[in-house]
mmCIF file of C-alpha atoms in Angstrom:
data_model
loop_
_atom_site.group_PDB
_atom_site.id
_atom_site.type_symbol
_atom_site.label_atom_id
_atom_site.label_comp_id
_atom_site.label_asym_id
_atom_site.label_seq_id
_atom_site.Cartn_x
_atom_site.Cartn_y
_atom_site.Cartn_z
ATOM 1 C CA UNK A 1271 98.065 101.584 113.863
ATOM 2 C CA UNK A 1272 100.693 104.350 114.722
ATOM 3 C CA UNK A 1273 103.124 105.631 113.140
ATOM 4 C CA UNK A 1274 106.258 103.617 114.608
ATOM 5 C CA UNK A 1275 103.815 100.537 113.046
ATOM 6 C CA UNK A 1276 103.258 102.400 109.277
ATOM 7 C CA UNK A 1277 106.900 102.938 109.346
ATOM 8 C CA UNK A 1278 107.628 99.369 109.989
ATOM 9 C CA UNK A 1279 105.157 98.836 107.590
ATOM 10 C CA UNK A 1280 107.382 100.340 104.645
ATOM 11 C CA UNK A 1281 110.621 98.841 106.090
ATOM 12 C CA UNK A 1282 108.940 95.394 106.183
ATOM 13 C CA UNK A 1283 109.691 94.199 102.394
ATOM 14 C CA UNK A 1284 113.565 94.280 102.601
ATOM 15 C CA UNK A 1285 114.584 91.390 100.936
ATOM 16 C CA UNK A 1286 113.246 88.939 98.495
ATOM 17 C CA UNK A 1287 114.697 85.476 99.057
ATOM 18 C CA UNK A 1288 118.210 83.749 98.789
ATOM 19 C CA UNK A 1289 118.768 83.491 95.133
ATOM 20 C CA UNK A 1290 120.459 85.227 92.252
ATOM 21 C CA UNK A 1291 117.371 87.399 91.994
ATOM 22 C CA UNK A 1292 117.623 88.248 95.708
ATOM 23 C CA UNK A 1293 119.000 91.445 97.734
ATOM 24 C CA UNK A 1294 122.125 90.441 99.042
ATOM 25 C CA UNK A 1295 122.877 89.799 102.972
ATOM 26 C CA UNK A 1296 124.851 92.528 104.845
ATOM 27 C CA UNK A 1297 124.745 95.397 106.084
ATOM 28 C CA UNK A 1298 121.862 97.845 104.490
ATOM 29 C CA UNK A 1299 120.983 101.355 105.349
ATOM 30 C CA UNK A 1300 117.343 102.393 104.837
ATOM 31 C CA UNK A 1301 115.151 105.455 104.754
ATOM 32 C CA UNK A 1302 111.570 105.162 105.549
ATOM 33 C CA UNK A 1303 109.124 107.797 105.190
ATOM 34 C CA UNK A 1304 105.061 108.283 106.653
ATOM 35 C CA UNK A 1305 103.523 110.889 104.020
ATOM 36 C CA UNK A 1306 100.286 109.794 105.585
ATOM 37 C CA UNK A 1307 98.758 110.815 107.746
ATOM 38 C CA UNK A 1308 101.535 112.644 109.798
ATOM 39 C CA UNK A 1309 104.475 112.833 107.807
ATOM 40 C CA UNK A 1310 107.923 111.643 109.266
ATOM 41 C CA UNK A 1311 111.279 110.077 108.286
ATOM 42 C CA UNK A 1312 113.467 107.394 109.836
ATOM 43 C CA UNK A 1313 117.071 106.443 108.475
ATOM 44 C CA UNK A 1314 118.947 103.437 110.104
ATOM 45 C CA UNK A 1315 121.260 100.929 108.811
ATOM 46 C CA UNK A 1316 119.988 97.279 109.291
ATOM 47 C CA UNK A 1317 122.049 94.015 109.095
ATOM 48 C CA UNK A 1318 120.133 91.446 106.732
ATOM 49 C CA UNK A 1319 121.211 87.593 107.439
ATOM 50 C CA UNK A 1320 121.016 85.104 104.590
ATOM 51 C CA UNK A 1321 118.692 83.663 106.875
ATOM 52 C CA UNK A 1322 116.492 86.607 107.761
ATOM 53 C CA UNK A 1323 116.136 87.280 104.167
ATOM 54 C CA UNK A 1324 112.925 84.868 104.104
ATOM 55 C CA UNK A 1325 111.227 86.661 106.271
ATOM 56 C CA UNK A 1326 110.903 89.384 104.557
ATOM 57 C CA UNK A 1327 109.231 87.947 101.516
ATOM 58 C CA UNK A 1328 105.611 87.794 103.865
ATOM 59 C CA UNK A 1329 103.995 91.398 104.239
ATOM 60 C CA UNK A 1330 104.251 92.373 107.785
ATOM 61 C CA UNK A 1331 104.168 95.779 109.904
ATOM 62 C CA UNK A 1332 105.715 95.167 112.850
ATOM 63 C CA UNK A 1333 105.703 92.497 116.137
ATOM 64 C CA UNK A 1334 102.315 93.817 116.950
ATOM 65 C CA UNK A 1335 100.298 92.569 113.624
ATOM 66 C CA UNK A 1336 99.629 89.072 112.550
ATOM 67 C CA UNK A 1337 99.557 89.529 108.934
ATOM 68 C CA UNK A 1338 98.555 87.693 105.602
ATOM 69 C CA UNK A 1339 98.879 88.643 102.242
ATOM 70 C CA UNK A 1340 97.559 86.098 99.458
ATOM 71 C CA UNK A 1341 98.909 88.362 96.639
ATOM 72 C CA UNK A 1342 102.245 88.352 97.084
ATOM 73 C CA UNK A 1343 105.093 87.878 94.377
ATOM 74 C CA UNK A 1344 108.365 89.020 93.454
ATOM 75 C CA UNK A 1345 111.085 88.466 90.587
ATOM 76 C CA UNK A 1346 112.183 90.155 87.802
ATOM 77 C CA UNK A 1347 112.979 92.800 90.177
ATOM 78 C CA UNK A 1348 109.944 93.447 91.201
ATOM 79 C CA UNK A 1349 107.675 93.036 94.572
ATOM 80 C CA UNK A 1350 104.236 93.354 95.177
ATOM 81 C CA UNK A 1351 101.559 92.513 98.135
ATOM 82 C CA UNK A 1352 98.178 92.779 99.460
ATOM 83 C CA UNK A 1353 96.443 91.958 102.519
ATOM 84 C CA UNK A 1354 95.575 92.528 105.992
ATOM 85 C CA UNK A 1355 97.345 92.353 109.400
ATOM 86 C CA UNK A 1356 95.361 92.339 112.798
ATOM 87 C CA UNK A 1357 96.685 93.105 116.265
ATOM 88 C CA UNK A 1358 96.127 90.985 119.278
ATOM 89 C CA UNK A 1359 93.171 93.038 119.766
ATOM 90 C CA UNK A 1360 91.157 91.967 116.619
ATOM 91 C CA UNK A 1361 92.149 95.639 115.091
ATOM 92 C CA UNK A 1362 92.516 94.816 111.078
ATOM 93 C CA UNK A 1363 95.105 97.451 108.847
ATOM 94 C CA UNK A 1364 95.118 96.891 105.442
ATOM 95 C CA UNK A 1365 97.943 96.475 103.452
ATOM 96 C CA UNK A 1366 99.470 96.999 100.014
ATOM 97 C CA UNK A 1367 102.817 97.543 98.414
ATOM 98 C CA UNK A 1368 104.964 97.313 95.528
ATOM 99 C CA UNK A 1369 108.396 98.160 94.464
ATOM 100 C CA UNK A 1370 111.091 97.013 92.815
ATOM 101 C CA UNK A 1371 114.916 95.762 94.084
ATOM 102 C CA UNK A 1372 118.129 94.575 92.529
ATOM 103 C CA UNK A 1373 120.598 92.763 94.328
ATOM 104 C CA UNK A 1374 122.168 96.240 96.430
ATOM 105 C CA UNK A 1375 119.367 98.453 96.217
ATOM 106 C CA UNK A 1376 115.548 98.242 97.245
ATOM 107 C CA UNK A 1377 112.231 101.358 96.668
ATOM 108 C CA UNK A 1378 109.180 100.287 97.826
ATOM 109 C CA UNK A 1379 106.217 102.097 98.266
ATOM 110 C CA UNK A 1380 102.708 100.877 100.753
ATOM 111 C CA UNK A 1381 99.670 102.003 101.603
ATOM 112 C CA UNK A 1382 96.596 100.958 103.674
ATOM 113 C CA UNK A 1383 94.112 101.828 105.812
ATOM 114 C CA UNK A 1384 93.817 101.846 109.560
ATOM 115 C CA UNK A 1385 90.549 102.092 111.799
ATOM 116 C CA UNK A 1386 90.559 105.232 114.514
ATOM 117 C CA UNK A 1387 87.932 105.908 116.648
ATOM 118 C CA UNK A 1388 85.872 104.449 114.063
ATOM 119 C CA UNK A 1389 87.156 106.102 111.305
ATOM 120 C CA UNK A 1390 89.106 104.869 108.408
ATOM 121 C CA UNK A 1391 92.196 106.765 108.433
ATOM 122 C CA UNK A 1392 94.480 106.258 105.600
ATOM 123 C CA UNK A 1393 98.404 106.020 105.578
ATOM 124 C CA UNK A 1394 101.179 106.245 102.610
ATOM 125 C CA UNK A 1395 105.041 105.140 103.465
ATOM 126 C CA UNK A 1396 107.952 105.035 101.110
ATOM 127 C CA UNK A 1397 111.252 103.040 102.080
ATOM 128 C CA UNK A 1398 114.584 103.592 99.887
ATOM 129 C CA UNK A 1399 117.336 100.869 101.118
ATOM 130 C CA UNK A 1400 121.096 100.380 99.560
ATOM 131 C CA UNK A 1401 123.513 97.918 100.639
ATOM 132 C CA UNK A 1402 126.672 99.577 102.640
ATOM 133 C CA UNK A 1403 128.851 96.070 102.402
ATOM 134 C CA UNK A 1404 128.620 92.093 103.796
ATOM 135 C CA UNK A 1405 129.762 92.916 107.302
ATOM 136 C CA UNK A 1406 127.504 93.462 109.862
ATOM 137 C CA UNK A 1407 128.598 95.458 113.249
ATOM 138 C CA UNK A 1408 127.808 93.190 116.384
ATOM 139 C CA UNK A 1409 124.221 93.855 117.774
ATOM 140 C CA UNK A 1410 123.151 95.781 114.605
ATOM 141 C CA UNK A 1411 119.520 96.163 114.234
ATOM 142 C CA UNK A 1412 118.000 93.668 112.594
ATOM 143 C CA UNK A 1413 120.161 91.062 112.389
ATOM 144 C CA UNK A 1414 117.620 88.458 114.182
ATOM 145 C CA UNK A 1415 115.798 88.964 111.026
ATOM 146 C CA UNK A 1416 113.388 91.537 111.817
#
């Protein structure tokens, strides 16, 4: 895993579902930060479709890993997951998060473990996320859901 992939990591639990207790489509800027194990920050604002908003409720890194996380849940303003993700290469990260959300505003904090050169290397990423408004600029990132 790299760091593009433990960034996308922390970014990965935007939204919780289309309900009352759900983050609410639009337009949503986000700051993700790797404290582990090189640290670095990314800010970008993401459009979140009603319909995208699903997607999110699954752990996931990014298009590389497969991922599956049996301990999942979220309500009450709260999210949490566990799991594992594997690249087309059979490579396995480990993966856990929680945080908590309300309808405009999402923390979340993951961590994991990653295997390099046959060493487990641990990683730490923190994403902070508000909602700017329900209109989304044409071609903003994110708005096929991911």
């Amino acid at each position: 895993m790299n760091r593009t992939a433990a960034l996308a990591c922390a970014a990965a639990v935007l939204a919780t579902g289309a309900t009352a207790e759900s983050i609410r489509p639009g337009l949503w800027s986000t700051t993700s930060t790797v404290s582990a194990p090189i640290h670095q920050t990314k800010s970008e604002n993401r459009c979140i479709t009603p319909k995208a908003i699903a997607k999110f409720l699954g752990c996931y890194i990014n298009h590389h890993y497969r991922c599956d996380c049996p301990e999942q849940a979220y309500g009450g303003g709260r999210i949490s997951f566990h799991g594992d993700c594997v690249d087309a290469k059979g490579r396995h990260v480990s993966i856990r998060g929680e945080g908590t959300y309300t309808a405009t505003t999402l923390q979340l904090s993951a961590e994991g473990k990653f295997s390099l050169m046959g060493m487990a290397v641990p990683y730490a990423t923190h994403t902070d996320s508000h909602w700017l408004g329900d209109v989304c600029p044409p071609g903003s990132p994110g708005s096929d859901g991911r």
